[in-house]
Amino acid sequence: MTFIAIPVSISIIYALAILLPPGFRDKVPFLLWTDGALSPNKDGIISLCPRESICSEGVLQICLIGIARLSAFATYTLMAQTFLTKMHCTIHALSTSFIGTVVPFSRLHHVHPKVGFWYAILASLHTITHCVRWILREEIRLTGSQAGITGIIGFLSIVGTVWSMSGGRLGAKSINKMKFEDRLAIHFWLMMLLITALFFHTRRCRILTSIFAGLWLLDYIYGFVFKTYRLDLVEFSPLPNDSGVQMLWRNPPSFNANSGEYVKVQLPWLQEGGGEWHPFSLYLQEATSAGLDEVLKIQDGTEHEYLSRTARIAPKPTNTAILLVEFQNEYTTEGGKLHHCVKGIMESTQMLSKTHELVNFARSQGVHIIHIPVVFDEHNGSKNPNKNLGVLKNHLNGKYFLRGSWNAEIVDSHRPKIDDVVIHGKSGFDCFVGTDLQKKLDALGITTIILGGFVTNCCVESTMRTGYEKGFNVITLTDGTACTSEQEQLVSTQHSFKMFSTPMTCKETMQIIEGTIPDRLSQEYQEAFSDLKREDFEEAFDSLAYTNLKHFIYHAFESTEIKVDSLFIIEEAREQIRSQSNTTQIFMVPAGDWTNEVYNEVSSRTQLRSCWVRGPYVSPYSVAGDFSNLVLVATGIGITPALGVIGQYKGLSRLKTLVWSTRSLRMLEFFEPLLDDCHLSVIYYTGTEHISNAKARRLTSSGKIFLKQSRPDSLTATVSTLITSTESLLTGSPYHRIDQIPHKSRELWCMFYCGGSKRIRDEFRDFSEKKNIKFEHELFDW
């Protein structure tokens, strides 16, 4: 506000002098810098007539010319600020200089629409008062003078310029068919018309317009020539389920970007909108490749999916699944038609009791349990085209595993628990064929499968081979499988299993899950498991066990690297903050015509094409450097500027907390790897797709993420809890309300809202004023 008020006040004082009597300047020379012109005419009427166009007589006309003159001089400073706040290149260059302590560069984003609005109001007032005064003086002919014509043109153009970017019932935003690009074009060309009109309006206008519009034009040309980069090699990664597009490029020379800033992007190869520039927040970490792998896993049969799998054998419980193949009464229980065939091997290996013990242990360690029964229809048989050949023919003729029968039910000892997965649709011998097993495994992030069940040399072996070819780490249970004879069992476990898996006993498998290498394993497998450590499997703590945010915050501090006594040791101070990465990324969510067009084009064409990037430019969030403790509140795709701020300040250089509300599970999985730089993250997932406990544990395995599958009762209440609980831990004083925190400590905190909701912005603005916590925001209104 000071940035606007002081220049306007100075210009008004300068304009005021002419409305005073001659000689008045000598009395207060430190306030008045020009001579007065107010004096009585020959008829004794108060008049003012330094030149014909502003001659006035009488109190009413003097009041009108006073309003016109004061509004004119006020518009000069507002005009200057309107142009200066759009000098993006200059602002970016000066943002880290000492001048930034005087000029609020990070706030100029918000200053521009405010000064533009008041510029239009005062320009309208100036024009109207002049016209009314000319009518009263019967000098309407002056509207046809150069000053009159250019004044009216300027008045109409400034009103149109502001209207093109205004909301409300009368603003251009209310016209549904008018796209942002159309409004931006109207805004630009009406502004150019305004500059032309002002240049020919008066001598003073011509000088001031030449200075400030000229500075803006020079800044624009500099950005056009020196800050616009052609990117010949760009990686576009379309995400499934229309989640969006990640754009990544290697930073060109002199692209001095900082995480949290923004750039404008032009994609010439778009069929529609190829000449348009669109702004996006940027972040400078390539950890999103991990998130991309997680999201892309739901696409079956892609080369990327195969190549992205881990090459090492060592399993993590949360990435491991036990596949229980055909543990059904037909095989396992007396009375089953095939029980007599496998009974001998079952009894010799005690496979039912051993797999039962293994499964219970594995559940307790976070391993996923997947049941895969086989079911045949009595009349339709199997969907397999070879149903009249070999073993499958025998199964159909014998009417085994008929749908709805006791024989097809899973044995009581192995009945699925509430968090287990049951795969339906298996009507052959390979568990992957005809089922959604692949999709389920990928959705759970499974890289290791443990196979047990019936029969060893048929369904188990078929599934083992396919899993091996698909890139899974396969473990087969030598005493958790059974077939029709001891000879067949030995051939599979001693020969076939070793070719396509790691054969183990159930006890050895429990050791592996627990983090211990079994003694029996050969040197080959010892080397494969050599990097297996117990801590690889242990989560910092189970964040799902905490429903109370305060308790979570306490345990997160105790369980992670956030230590009160280490907050003064800033290793990141020895590193370069700006330009610390060789690549830059932006994320485009398909929210409008242009971004939808980008997603469709990228999804259907080659993903490497040239484009143009202009920038970078200063973000309002650059004020984060002035505070020690940052709270970033994001909704939806607002996570990208939030991550930019988080990525800018590594480690303990700032205490960073995030509150994010999202309805997209794919977006949550994509960005989760980037949250590692955030000390505490509170995520409200509001989507319709349910997150299983297993997936939730994987997403929160860092111990720093508090995940709730519901809408927040109040975002401000969540932030209040974060601040009070964190301050209590940092200072050792028990705070229950922000009001109890000393004012000096509150000055160290700043809240940032990253999103598009004016309601949320206003809530936090009110909250900020009441609690004396600094607040900044950005509503995607570049």
PDB file of N, CA, C and O in Angstrom, residues 326-339 401 405-413 415 454:
ATOM      1  N   GLU A 326      -5.186 -71.381  -5.972  1.00  0.00           N
ATOM      2  CA  GLU A 326      -6.146 -72.488  -5.892  1.00  0.00           C
ATOM      3  C   GLU A 326      -6.126 -73.237  -4.563  1.00  0.00           C
ATOM      4  O   GLU A 326      -6.168 -74.474  -4.512  1.00  0.00           O
ATOM      5  N   PHE A 327      -6.074 -72.479  -3.472  1.00  0.00           N
ATOM      6  CA  PHE A 327      -6.242 -73.104  -2.148  1.00  0.00           C
ATOM      7  C   PHE A 327      -7.743 -73.328  -1.928  1.00  0.00           C
ATOM      8  O   PHE A 327      -8.382 -72.682  -1.097  1.00  0.00           O
ATOM      9  N   GLN A 328      -8.296 -74.252  -2.676  1.00  0.00           N
ATOM     10  CA  GLN A 328      -9.735 -74.523  -2.682  1.00  0.00           C
ATOM     11  C   GLN A 328     -10.015 -75.944  -2.215  1.00  0.00           C
ATOM     12  O   GLN A 328      -9.160 -76.842  -2.298  1.00  0.00           O
ATOM     13  N   ASN A 329     -11.223 -76.146  -1.742  1.00  0.00           N
ATOM     14  CA  ASN A 329     -11.603 -77.451  -1.186  1.00  0.00           C
ATOM     15  C   ASN A 329     -11.404 -78.592  -2.162  1.00  0.00           C
ATOM     16  O   ASN A 329     -11.163 -79.734  -1.747  1.00  0.00           O
ATOM     17  N   GLU A 330     -11.507 -78.304  -3.454  1.00  0.00           N
ATOM     18  CA  GLU A 330     -11.335 -79.356  -4.446  1.00  0.00           C
ATOM     19  C   GLU A 330      -9.992 -80.052  -4.289  1.00  0.00           C
ATOM     20  O   GLU A 330      -9.865 -81.260  -4.498  1.00  0.00           O
ATOM     21  N   TYR A 331      -8.953 -79.284  -3.892  1.00  0.00           N
ATOM     22  CA  TYR A 331      -7.624 -79.841  -3.666  1.00  0.00           C
ATOM     23  C   TYR A 331      -7.362 -80.105  -2.177  1.00  0.00           C
ATOM     24  O   TYR A 331      -6.803 -81.131  -1.801  1.00  0.00           O
ATOM     25  N   THR A 332      -7.701 -79.182  -1.334  1.00  0.00           N
ATOM     26  CA  THR A 332      -7.165 -79.158   0.026  1.00  0.00           C
ATOM     27  C   THR A 332      -7.910 -80.019   1.032  1.00  0.00           C
ATOM     28  O   THR A 332      -7.336 -80.396   2.058  1.00  0.00           O
ATOM     29  N   THR A 333      -9.165 -80.333   0.772  1.00  0.00           N
ATOM     30  CA  THR A 333     -10.026 -80.895   1.809  1.00  0.00           C
ATOM     31  C   THR A 333     -10.572 -82.262   1.410  1.00  0.00           C
ATOM     32  O   THR A 333     -10.885 -82.494   0.229  1.00  0.00           O
ATOM     33  N   GLU A 334     -10.694 -83.108   2.407  1.00  0.00           N
ATOM     34  CA  GLU A 334     -11.314 -84.414   2.190  1.00  0.00           C
ATOM     35  C   GLU A 334     -12.720 -84.202   1.645  1.00  0.00           C
ATOM     36  O   GLU A 334     -13.503 -83.436   2.182  1.00  0.00           O
ATOM     37  N   GLY A 335     -13.037 -84.903   0.562  1.00  0.00           N
ATOM     38  CA  GLY A 335     -14.316 -84.714  -0.119  1.00  0.00           C
ATOM     39  C   GLY A 335     -14.153 -83.983  -1.433  1.00  0.00           C
ATOM     40  O   GLY A 335     -15.035 -84.035  -2.293  1.00  0.00           O
ATOM     41  N   GLY A 336     -13.029 -83.308  -1.590  1.00  0.00           N
ATOM     42  CA  GLY A 336     -12.740 -82.684  -2.867  1.00  0.00           C
ATOM     43  C   GLY A 336     -12.386 -83.728  -3.896  1.00  0.00           C
ATOM     44  O   GLY A 336     -11.710 -84.712  -3.595  1.00  0.00           O
ATOM     45  N   LYS A 337     -12.807 -83.517  -5.108  1.00  0.00           N
ATOM     46  CA  LYS A 337     -12.620 -84.541  -6.145  1.00  0.00           C
ATOM     47  C   LYS A 337     -11.144 -84.781  -6.462  1.00  0.00           C
ATOM     48  O   LYS A 337     -10.772 -85.853  -6.922  1.00  0.00           O
ATOM     49  N   LEU A 338     -10.288 -83.806  -6.255  1.00  0.00           N
ATOM     50  CA  LEU A 338      -8.871 -83.937  -6.570  1.00  0.00           C
ATOM     51  C   LEU A 338      -7.996 -84.043  -5.329  1.00  0.00           C
ATOM     52  O   LEU A 338      -6.768 -84.055  -5.432  1.00  0.00           O
ATOM     53  N   HIS A 339      -8.617 -84.100  -4.155  1.00  0.00           N
ATOM     54  CA  HIS A 339      -7.841 -84.129  -2.917  1.00  0.00           C
ATOM     55  C   HIS A 339      -6.935 -85.354  -2.847  1.00  0.00           C
ATOM     56  O   HIS A 339      -5.774 -85.251  -2.416  1.00  0.00           O
ATOM     57  N   PHE A 401     -14.229 -77.722  -9.694  1.00  0.00           N
ATOM     58  CA  PHE A 401     -14.262 -76.280  -9.394  1.00  0.00           C
ATOM     59  C   PHE A 401     -15.474 -75.579 -10.006  1.00  0.00           C
ATOM     60  O   PHE A 401     -15.369 -74.484 -10.557  1.00  0.00           O
ATOM     61  N   SER A 405     -20.188 -74.067  -6.063  1.00  0.00           N
ATOM     62  CA  SER A 405     -20.093 -75.319  -5.309  1.00  0.00           C
ATOM     63  C   SER A 405     -19.146 -75.170  -4.117  1.00  0.00           C
ATOM     64  O   SER A 405     -18.298 -74.278  -4.083  1.00  0.00           O
ATOM     65  N   TRP A 406     -19.313 -76.093  -3.128  1.00  0.00           N
ATOM     66  CA  TRP A 406     -18.404 -76.124  -1.992  1.00  0.00           C
ATOM     67  C   TRP A 406     -16.988 -76.408  -2.450  1.00  0.00           C
ATOM     68  O   TRP A 406     -16.031 -75.883  -1.891  1.00  0.00           O
ATOM     69  N   ASN A 407     -16.849 -77.232  -3.486  1.00  0.00           N
ATOM     70  CA  ASN A 407     -15.533 -77.606  -3.994  1.00  0.00           C
ATOM     71  C   ASN A 407     -14.724 -76.394  -4.454  1.00  0.00           C
ATOM     72  O   ASN A 407     -13.500 -76.372  -4.331  1.00  0.00           O
ATOM     73  N   ALA A 408     -15.387 -75.371  -4.995  1.00  0.00           N
ATOM     74  CA  ALA A 408     -14.694 -74.195  -5.532  1.00  0.00           C
ATOM     75  C   ALA A 408     -14.391 -73.145  -4.467  1.00  0.00           C
ATOM     76  O   ALA A 408     -13.674 -72.173  -4.739  1.00  0.00           O
ATOM     77  N   GLU A 409     -14.902 -73.352  -3.253  1.00  0.00           N
ATOM     78  CA  GLU A 409     -14.667 -72.376  -2.191  1.00  0.00           C
ATOM     79  C   GLU A 409     -13.232 -72.470  -1.671  1.00  0.00           C
ATOM     80  O   GLU A 409     -12.623 -73.549  -1.654  1.00  0.00           O
ATOM     81  N   ILE A 410     -12.712 -71.335  -1.210  1.00  0.00           N
ATOM     82  CA  ILE A 410     -11.377 -71.315  -0.610  1.00  0.00           C
ATOM     83  C   ILE A 410     -11.437 -72.020   0.742  1.00  0.00           C
ATOM     84  O   ILE A 410     -12.381 -71.832   1.521  1.00  0.00           O
ATOM     85  N   VAL A 411     -10.416 -72.812   1.035  1.00  0.00           N
ATOM     86  CA  VAL A 411     -10.389 -73.587   2.272  1.00  0.00           C
ATOM     87  C   VAL A 411     -10.452 -72.660   3.489  1.00  0.00           C
ATOM     88  O   VAL A 411      -9.932 -71.540   3.467  1.00  0.00           O
ATOM     89  N   ASP A 412     -11.129 -73.124   4.549  1.00  0.00           N
ATOM     90  CA  ASP A 412     -11.363 -72.280   5.725  1.00  0.00           C
ATOM     91  C   ASP A 412     -10.090 -71.709   6.313  1.00  0.00           C
ATOM     92  O   ASP A 412     -10.045 -70.561   6.749  1.00  0.00           O
ATOM     93  N   SER A 413      -9.011 -72.481   6.369  1.00  0.00           N
ATOM     94  CA  SER A 413      -7.771 -72.021   6.996  1.00  0.00           C
ATOM     95  C   SER A 413      -7.130 -70.863   6.253  1.00  0.00           C
ATOM     96  O   SER A 413      -6.308 -70.128   6.816  1.00  0.00           O
ATOM     97  N   ARG A 415      -9.046 -68.541   4.320  1.00  0.00           N
ATOM     98  CA  ARG A 415     -10.077 -67.608   3.851  1.00  0.00           C
ATOM     99  C   ARG A 415      -9.544 -66.170   3.834  1.00  0.00           C
ATOM    100  O   ARG A 415      -8.815 -65.759   4.742  1.00  0.00           O
ATOM    101  N   PHE A 454      -1.480 -74.874  -5.781  1.00  0.00           N
ATOM    102  CA  PHE A 454      -1.699 -76.098  -6.555  1.00  0.00           C
ATOM    103  C   PHE A 454      -1.795 -75.765  -8.045  1.00  0.00           C
ATOM    104  O   PHE A 454      -2.299 -74.706  -8.415  1.00  0.00           O
TER     105      PHE A 454
END
